[in-house]
Amino acid sequence: MSTLAHVFEAAGLATVALGSVRKQIEEAAPPRGLWCDFPLGRPLGKPGDAAFQTRVLEHAFSLLNATEPVFEEFAEKISDENNEALSCPMPLRTNKDLHPALDEVRGLRPAYDRAIAKYGNRAATGRVISVDEIEEALATLISVAEGTPWKEAGIPGGATSRVVQDIRGFYEVAALGLSDHIPSAWAGTNWFYDETLGGDVVLKARAAIRDSGEERQYWYYMAPVDR
Amino acid sequence: MSDKDVKASGERFEAESFDTVAFTTPPKLSEATVAVVSTASLHHEDQETFAATETGFKVLKNELRDYKTGQWSPNFDTVGFAVDFNTIIPLDRLDELAKQGIIGEVSDVHLSYSGAQYDLSAVRMDSGPAGAALLKNAGVDVVLLTPV
């Protein structure tokens, strides 16, 4: 982000860069930088809060009055220091012949569809697979978790991390369909990895690929960095 | 897992350094055309998503606000963007500021790059200047840069 600020200014564009990680924006030193201590992925702070977002923009644009490089900090912080997971009512098992994680995917589909109808598909599925392919993709990861070498499991696109992003997106959007509020950052992610059978499958498949001695790039990004 | 833990991991990476800091003086904000450039791997529904190490950019039409994120890294919350695109690309807010006369106008085009890259040399030397030229040709004066 800050690299682009330097390049754009050199080309004659005035820029204001927002930054979520203080060390990064301070070291990269864009010509006008505003550190906003908000969760990663939420640079304007609060989804659905127009007044808050406007305050961020007003502060950002005020930096355009500076006559030399400037770095400031937005006064309001959004802390997300807890490890709490979203609390969602999970669907009951409906098909005992299916692997429980696949049954879970089927059970969550109505909630997913409700959330997509309300919010659209901005971050759910579609990087590698569509929503209709989630079950099949998860089945390949079940196979990996149970011992199949990942390159032989038929993972869609052969891209473990991107497939997992689609699976995670499915679950997190389904959680929106089950919840009556916009969750805090990471609450949906924690719910997926800690509370759902699908998340458990992903972590077990990741561990299986890692333990097989495979290169880090093939398993590491199947979960956030601290897992 | 918490946001603090994930940010701490990002602090391990060394930032790009620049020997000189270019500084462009903008026109009056009330007369400026403003664009947003995000590194959240945004794209339209009918555009290809970003590859994992893609260093190019996608042009986002202002009037077609069907933006999706194709960000490959798991180290970002996506739910905020899923429920409100203004969390990353605040065009509704810019529309309001333009209507109030605080900014001149909202650009017809915006850009998105893919953040969380290890090697930024191609962005610095190639796609960054190309994106800047595109925005200059579109009449943009001020760019709001939002990270993923």
Short mmCIF file of C-alpha atoms in Angstrom, two decimals:
data_model
loop_
_atom_site.label_atom_id
_atom_site.label_comp_id
_atom_site.label_asym_id
_atom_site.label_seq_id
_atom_site.Cartn_x
_atom_site.Cartn_y
_atom_site.Cartn_z
CA MET A 1 0.00 0.00 0.00
CA SER A 2 2.66 2.49 1.01
CA THR A 3 4.79 1.48 -1.98
CA LEU A 4 1.95 2.53 -4.26
CA ALA A 5 1.71 5.85 -2.42
CA HIS A 6 5.36 6.62 -3.21
CA VAL A 7 4.96 5.58 -6.85
CA PHE A 8 1.73 7.51 -7.36
CA GLU A 9 3.08 10.70 -5.81
CA ALA A 10 6.09 10.53 -8.11
CA ALA A 11 3.64 10.36 -11.01
CA GLY A 12 1.84 13.52 -9.89
CA LEU A 13 -1.05 12.11 -7.86
CA ALA A 14 -1.65 13.27 -4.28
CA THR A 15 -2.26 10.31 -2.00
CA VAL A 16 -3.44 9.47 1.48
CA ALA A 17 -2.57 5.96 2.66
CA LEU A 18 -4.48 4.21 5.41
CA GLY A 19 -2.53 1.60 7.35
CA SER A 20 -3.65 -1.05 9.83
CA VAL A 21 -0.20 -2.14 11.09
CA ARG A 22 1.67 0.74 12.70
CA LYS A 23 5.17 -0.63 12.14
CA GLN A 24 4.55 -1.18 8.45
CA ILE A 25 3.13 2.24 7.66
CA GLU A 26 5.72 4.03 9.80
CA GLU A 27 8.64 2.24 8.16
CA ALA A 28 7.31 2.55 4.62
CA ALA A 29 6.63 6.23 5.33
CA PRO A 30 4.14 7.14 2.61
CA PRO A 31 3.91 10.89 1.92
CA ARG A 32 0.64 11.11 3.86
CA GLY A 33 -0.07 8.19 6.16
CA LEU A 34 -2.91 7.64 8.61
CA TRP A 35 -2.54 4.72 10.98
CA CYS A 36 -5.93 3.33 11.87
CA ASP A 37 -5.76 0.71 14.61
CA PHE A 38 -8.52 -1.42 13.12
CA PRO A 39 -8.66 -5.16 12.44
CA LEU A 40 -6.90 -6.39 9.33
CA GLY A 41 -9.35 -6.44 6.44
CA ARG A 42 -11.41 -3.55 7.80
CA PRO A 43 -9.43 -0.41 6.86
CA LEU A 44 -12.47 1.86 7.27
CA GLY A 45 -13.13 0.32 10.65
CA LYS A 46 -16.77 -0.53 11.10
CA PRO A 47 -18.93 -2.20 8.46
CA GLY A 48 -22.38 -0.68 8.29
CA ASP A 49 -21.38 2.41 10.29
CA ALA A 50 -21.44 5.33 7.87
CA ALA A 51 -20.69 7.96 10.52
CA PHE A 52 -17.57 6.12 11.66
CA GLN A 53 -16.35 5.61 8.09
CA THR A 54 -16.91 9.29 7.35
CA ARG A 55 -14.82 10.32 10.37
CA VAL A 56 -11.97 8.19 9.04
CA LEU A 57 -12.22 9.85 5.63
CA GLU A 58 -12.41 13.34 7.09
CA HIS A 59 -9.21 12.74 9.04
CA ALA A 60 -7.53 11.15 6.02
CA PHE A 61 -8.40 14.03 3.70
CA SER A 62 -7.26 16.58 6.28
CA LEU A 63 -3.72 15.31 5.65
CA LEU A 64 -3.93 16.81 2.17
CA ASN A 65 -3.42 20.20 3.82
CA ALA A 66 0.09 19.22 4.90
CA THR A 67 2.96 20.87 3.08
CA GLU A 68 5.43 18.08 3.76
CA PRO A 69 5.24 14.32 4.49
CA VAL A 70 3.00 13.61 7.42
CA PHE A 71 2.04 10.64 9.59
CA GLU A 72 -0.89 10.70 11.99
CA GLU A 73 -2.94 8.29 14.06
CA PHE A 74 -6.72 8.04 13.96
CA ALA A 75 -8.03 8.73 17.44
CA GLU A 76 -10.57 5.92 17.66
CA LYS A 77 -9.32 2.34 17.94
CA ILE A 78 -11.10 -0.93 17.39
CA SER A 79 -9.61 -3.61 19.55
CA ASP A 80 -10.22 -7.25 18.83
CA GLU A 81 -7.99 -8.84 21.39
CA ASN A 82 -10.23 -11.69 22.33
CA ASN A 83 -10.26 -15.17 20.87
CA GLU A 84 -14.00 -15.55 20.97
CA ALA A 85 -15.82 -17.45 18.30
CA LEU A 86 -19.21 -16.52 16.94
CA SER A 87 -22.05 -18.35 18.62
CA CYS A 88 -24.25 -19.87 15.94
CA PRO A 89 -27.05 -22.40 16.22
CA MET A 90 -25.81 -25.32 14.13
CA PRO A 91 -28.16 -27.40 11.99
CA LEU A 92 -28.96 -30.89 13.19
CA ARG A 93 -27.66 -33.95 11.35
CA THR A 94 -30.03 -34.89 8.55
CA ASN A 95 -28.20 -37.62 6.65
CA LYS A 96 -26.31 -40.10 8.76
CA ASP A 97 -24.91 -41.78 5.65
CA LEU A 98 -22.83 -38.72 4.87
CA HIS A 99 -19.56 -37.74 6.50
CA PRO A 100 -20.62 -35.38 9.33
CA ALA A 101 -18.73 -32.45 7.80
CA LEU A 102 -20.50 -32.90 4.47
CA ASP A 103 -23.83 -33.16 6.24
CA GLU A 104 -22.93 -29.93 8.02
CA VAL A 105 -22.31 -28.19 4.68
CA ARG A 106 -25.73 -29.29 3.45
CA GLY A 107 -27.31 -28.13 6.68
CA LEU A 108 -25.70 -24.70 6.42
CA ARG A 109 -26.67 -24.11 2.80
CA PRO A 110 -30.02 -22.41 3.55
CA ALA A 111 -28.28 -19.96 5.91
CA TYR A 112 -25.63 -19.32 3.27
CA ASP A 113 -28.29 -18.63 0.65
CA ARG A 114 -30.10 -16.23 3.00
CA ALA A 115 -26.92 -14.27 3.61
CA ILE A 116 -26.06 -14.13 -0.09
CA ALA A 117 -29.57 -12.85 -0.84
CA LYS A 118 -29.09 -10.13 1.77
CA TYR A 119 -25.47 -9.12 1.17
CA GLY A 120 -24.44 -10.57 -2.21
CA ASN A 121 -21.39 -12.73 -2.80
CA ARG A 122 -18.49 -10.38 -2.13
CA ALA A 123 -16.20 -12.63 -0.16
CA ALA A 124 -17.82 -16.03 0.02
CA THR A 125 -16.99 -18.41 -2.80
CA GLY A 126 -15.71 -18.23 -6.36
CA ARG A 127 -11.93 -18.01 -6.02
CA VAL A 128 -11.57 -21.57 -7.24
CA ILE A 129 -14.93 -23.22 -6.67
CA SER A 130 -18.58 -22.26 -6.61
CA VAL A 131 -20.89 -22.87 -3.69
CA ASP A 132 -22.20 -25.99 -5.39
CA GLU A 133 -18.68 -27.46 -5.30
CA ILE A 134 -18.00 -26.86 -1.60
CA GLU A 135 -19.12 -30.32 -0.56
CA GLU A 136 -16.98 -32.02 -3.20
CA ALA A 137 -13.95 -29.91 -2.26
CA LEU A 138 -14.37 -30.66 1.41
CA ALA A 139 -14.60 -34.36 0.55
CA THR A 140 -11.14 -34.17 -1.03
CA LEU A 141 -9.76 -32.64 2.18
CA ILE A 142 -11.43 -35.38 4.25
CA SER A 143 -9.57 -37.82 2.05
CA VAL A 144 -6.29 -36.00 2.69
CA ALA A 145 -6.95 -35.94 6.42
CA GLU A 146 -7.49 -39.70 6.28
CA GLY A 147 -4.19 -40.35 4.57
CA THR A 148 -4.51 -39.78 0.84
CA PRO A 149 -1.49 -37.84 -0.52
CA TRP A 150 -2.82 -34.37 -1.27
CA LYS A 151 -1.65 -34.39 -4.88
CA GLU A 152 -3.73 -37.53 -5.46
CA ALA A 153 -6.86 -36.33 -3.69
CA GLY A 154 -8.26 -34.29 -6.57
CA ILE A 155 -8.34 -30.97 -4.75
CA PRO A 156 -10.03 -28.52 -7.16
CA GLY A 157 -7.45 -26.46 -9.00
CA GLY A 158 -4.74 -28.20 -7.00
CA ALA A 159 -4.62 -25.08 -4.86
CA THR A 160 -5.07 -25.92 -1.21
CA SER A 161 -5.09 -22.41 0.25
CA ARG A 162 -7.48 -20.93 -2.28
CA VAL A 163 -9.92 -23.82 -2.00
CA VAL A 164 -9.86 -23.41 1.77
CA GLN A 165 -10.55 -19.69 1.36
CA ASP A 166 -13.71 -20.61 -0.56
CA ILE A 167 -14.72 -23.17 2.08
CA ARG A 168 -14.03 -20.68 4.87
CA GLY A 169 -15.97 -18.03 2.94
CA PHE A 170 -18.93 -20.40 2.64
CA TYR A 171 -18.98 -20.99 6.37
CA GLU A 172 -18.43 -17.35 7.37
CA VAL A 173 -21.22 -16.16 5.09
CA ALA A 174 -23.47 -18.95 6.34
CA ALA A 175 -22.74 -17.64 9.84
CA LEU A 176 -24.07 -14.26 8.73
CA GLY A 177 -27.30 -16.03 7.82
CA LEU A 178 -27.47 -17.54 11.29
CA SER A 179 -26.54 -14.39 13.19
CA ASP A 180 -28.60 -11.32 13.99
CA HIS A 181 -25.65 -8.91 13.98
CA ILE A 182 -22.45 -8.16 12.10
CA PRO A 183 -19.76 -10.18 13.87
CA SER A 184 -16.55 -8.60 15.09
CA ALA A 185 -13.45 -9.30 13.04
CA TRP A 186 -12.19 -12.87 13.26
CA ALA A 187 -15.26 -14.10 15.18
CA GLY A 188 -16.50 -15.93 12.08
CA THR A 189 -13.03 -17.24 11.33
CA ASN A 190 -12.61 -18.54 14.87
CA TRP A 191 -16.02 -20.14 14.67
CA PHE A 192 -15.08 -21.91 11.44
CA TYR A 193 -11.76 -23.29 12.65
CA ASP A 194 -12.72 -23.99 16.27
CA GLU A 195 -16.39 -24.88 16.24
CA THR A 196 -17.29 -26.48 12.92
CA LEU A 197 -16.62 -29.92 11.52
CA GLY A 198 -15.54 -28.34 8.24
CA GLY A 199 -12.89 -26.29 9.99
CA ASP A 200 -11.69 -29.39 11.82
CA VAL A 201 -11.31 -31.20 8.50
CA VAL A 202 -9.27 -28.32 7.08
CA LEU A 203 -6.91 -28.27 10.06
CA LYS A 204 -6.47 -32.04 9.97
CA ALA A 205 -5.78 -32.00 6.22
CA ARG A 206 -3.29 -29.18 6.76
CA ALA A 207 -1.52 -31.17 9.45
CA ALA A 208 -1.45 -34.25 7.23
CA ILE A 209 0.17 -32.33 4.36
CA ARG A 210 2.67 -30.73 6.74
CA ASP A 211 3.53 -34.04 8.39
CA SER A 212 4.11 -35.66 5.01
CA GLY A 213 7.08 -33.35 4.59
CA GLU A 214 5.49 -31.29 1.85
CA GLU A 215 6.75 -27.75 1.21
CA ARG A 216 5.32 -25.09 3.49
CA GLN A 217 3.58 -23.19 0.70
CA TYR A 218 1.21 -26.11 0.13
CA TRP A 219 -0.22 -26.22 3.64
CA TYR A 220 0.71 -23.12 5.62
CA TYR A 221 -1.87 -20.80 4.11
CA MET A 222 -4.77 -23.16 4.72
CA ALA A 223 -5.26 -21.31 8.02
CA PRO A 224 -4.33 -17.91 9.46
CA VAL A 225 -0.75 -17.41 10.44
CA ASP A 226 -1.10 -18.02 14.16
CA ARG A 227 -2.46 -21.55 13.76
CA MET B 1 -6.72 -16.25 17.47
CA SER B 2 -6.85 -12.47 17.65
CA ASP B 3 -6.14 -9.54 15.38
CA LYS B 4 -3.17 -8.63 17.56
CA ASP B 5 -1.52 -12.01 16.88
CA VAL B 6 -1.96 -11.75 13.12
CA LYS B 7 -0.66 -8.17 13.02
CA ALA B 8 2.37 -9.20 15.05
CA SER B 9 3.26 -11.74 12.39
CA GLY B 10 3.04 -9.04 9.71
CA GLU B 11 5.47 -6.85 11.60
CA ARG B 12 8.24 -9.34 10.88
CA PHE B 13 8.40 -8.22 7.27
CA GLU B 14 10.65 -5.35 6.31
CA ALA B 15 8.95 -2.48 4.54
CA GLU B 16 10.05 -1.15 1.16
CA SER B 17 12.28 1.87 1.51
CA PHE B 18 12.53 4.91 -0.74
CA ASP B 19 15.55 7.22 -0.86
CA THR B 20 13.41 10.24 -1.57
CA VAL B 21 9.78 10.91 -0.75
CA ALA B 22 7.87 12.34 -3.70
CA PHE B 23 5.22 14.82 -2.65
CA THR B 24 2.50 16.14 -4.92
CA THR B 25 0.45 19.12 -3.86
CA PRO B 26 -3.21 18.49 -4.71
CA PRO B 27 -5.76 21.03 -5.95
CA LYS B 28 -8.39 22.17 -3.44
CA LEU B 29 -10.17 19.07 -2.18
CA SER B 30 -13.51 20.62 -3.09
CA GLU B 31 -12.33 20.68 -6.69
CA ALA B 32 -10.44 17.39 -6.73
CA THR B 33 -11.41 14.15 -8.40
CA VAL B 34 -10.89 11.34 -5.94
CA ALA B 35 -10.21 7.66 -6.65
CA VAL B 36 -9.74 4.71 -4.33
CA VAL B 37 -6.92 2.21 -4.80
CA SER B 38 -7.11 -0.91 -2.66
CA THR B 39 -4.79 -3.87 -2.20
CA ALA B 40 -7.69 -6.14 -1.25
CA SER B 41 -7.64 -8.00 -4.60
CA LEU B 42 -10.97 -6.55 -5.63
CA HIS B 43 -12.49 -7.34 -8.97
CA HIS B 44 -15.81 -7.26 -10.75
CA GLU B 45 -17.99 -10.33 -11.05
CA ASP B 46 -17.05 -10.77 -14.70
CA GLN B 47 -13.30 -10.30 -14.22
CA GLU B 48 -10.80 -13.04 -13.50
CA THR B 49 -9.85 -13.21 -9.87
CA PHE B 50 -6.26 -12.50 -8.77
CA ALA B 51 -3.60 -15.18 -8.89
CA ALA B 52 -1.70 -15.69 -5.63
CA THR B 53 1.40 -13.71 -6.63
CA GLU B 54 -0.20 -11.43 -9.21
CA THR B 55 1.43 -8.00 -9.27
CA GLY B 56 -0.88 -6.34 -11.79
CA PHE B 57 -4.06 -4.41 -11.13
CA LYS B 58 -7.71 -4.49 -12.07
CA VAL B 59 -9.70 -1.46 -13.13
CA LEU B 60 -12.88 -1.05 -11.12
CA LYS B 61 -15.78 0.87 -12.59
CA ASN B 62 -17.29 3.33 -10.17
CA GLU B 63 -20.86 2.75 -11.28
CA LEU B 64 -20.70 -1.05 -11.15
CA ARG B 65 -20.34 -1.80 -7.46
CA ASP B 66 -20.40 -5.57 -7.56
CA TYR B 67 -16.88 -5.83 -6.19
CA LYS B 68 -15.61 -9.15 -4.87
CA THR B 69 -12.38 -9.92 -3.11
CA GLY B 70 -10.10 -12.59 -4.48
CA GLN B 71 -7.49 -12.14 -1.76
CA TRP B 72 -5.67 -15.43 -1.30
CA SER B 73 -4.12 -14.77 2.10
CA PRO B 74 -6.05 -16.15 5.08
CA ASN B 75 -4.70 -13.41 7.35
CA PHE B 76 -7.48 -10.89 6.85
CA ASP B 77 -11.05 -10.60 8.01
CA THR B 78 -13.40 -10.77 5.02
CA VAL B 79 -16.74 -10.61 6.82
CA GLY B 80 -16.63 -6.82 7.15
CA PHE B 81 -16.31 -6.47 3.39
CA ALA B 82 -18.90 -9.20 2.82
CA VAL B 83 -21.58 -7.16 4.54
CA ASP B 84 -20.44 -3.66 3.50
CA PHE B 85 -18.05 -2.92 0.64
CA ASN B 86 -17.45 0.53 2.13
CA THR B 87 -15.34 -1.22 4.78
CA ILE B 88 -12.61 -1.40 2.11
CA ILE B 89 -13.70 0.79 -0.81
CA PRO B 90 -15.81 3.60 0.71
CA LEU B 91 -17.56 4.83 -2.40
CA ASP B 92 -20.91 5.49 -0.74
CA ARG B 93 -19.09 7.75 1.71
CA LEU B 94 -17.27 9.53 -1.14
CA ASP B 95 -20.58 10.04 -2.92
CA GLU B 96 -21.89 11.74 0.23
CA LEU B 97 -18.79 13.94 0.54
CA ALA B 98 -19.11 14.93 -3.12
CA LYS B 99 -22.77 15.78 -2.63
CA GLN B 100 -21.81 18.00 0.31
CA GLY B 101 -19.14 19.70 -1.79
CA ILE B 102 -16.31 18.50 0.45
CA ILE B 103 -14.64 16.68 -2.43
CA GLY B 104 -14.99 17.67 -6.07
CA GLU B 105 -16.15 14.41 -7.56
CA VAL B 106 -15.69 10.67 -7.37
CA SER B 107 -13.58 9.18 -10.15
CA ASP B 108 -15.22 7.02 -12.78
CA VAL B 109 -12.52 4.41 -12.18
CA HIS B 110 -10.70 2.93 -9.21
CA LEU B 111 -7.97 0.30 -9.01
CA SER B 112 -7.20 -2.79 -7.04
CA TYR B 113 -3.94 -4.61 -6.55
CA SER B 114 -3.28 -7.78 -4.61
CA GLY B 115 -1.70 -7.13 -1.24
CA ALA B 116 0.24 -9.49 1.00
CA GLN B 117 3.03 -9.80 -1.57
CA TYR B 118 6.59 -10.68 -0.68
CA ASP B 119 8.25 -9.10 -3.72
CA LEU B 120 7.06 -5.61 -4.62
CA SER B 121 9.67 -4.83 -7.28
CA ALA B 122 7.22 -5.40 -10.14
CA VAL B 123 4.65 -3.16 -8.47
CA ARG B 124 7.27 -0.50 -7.90
CA MET B 125 8.73 -0.56 -11.38
CA ASP B 126 5.86 -1.65 -13.60
CA SER B 127 2.26 -1.98 -12.46
CA GLY B 128 2.45 0.92 -9.99
CA PRO B 129 3.52 3.48 -12.60
CA ALA B 130 1.02 1.97 -15.09
CA GLY B 131 -1.81 2.35 -12.60
CA ALA B 132 -0.80 5.91 -11.83
CA ALA B 133 -0.76 6.78 -15.53
CA LEU B 134 -4.23 5.29 -15.98
CA LEU B 135 -5.60 7.36 -13.10
CA LYS B 136 -3.89 10.53 -14.34
CA ASN B 137 -5.44 10.02 -17.76
CA ALA B 138 -8.82 9.56 -16.08
CA GLY B 139 -8.47 13.00 -14.49
CA VAL B 140 -7.80 11.82 -10.94
CA ASP B 141 -6.15 14.28 -8.55
CA VAL B 142 -6.29 12.51 -5.19
CA VAL B 143 -5.99 8.81 -4.38
CA LEU B 144 -7.17 7.21 -1.17
CA LEU B 145 -5.14 4.05 -0.61
CA THR B 146 -6.78 1.36 1.48
CA PRO B 147 -4.98 -1.81 2.57
CA VAL B 148 -6.38 -5.28 2.65
#
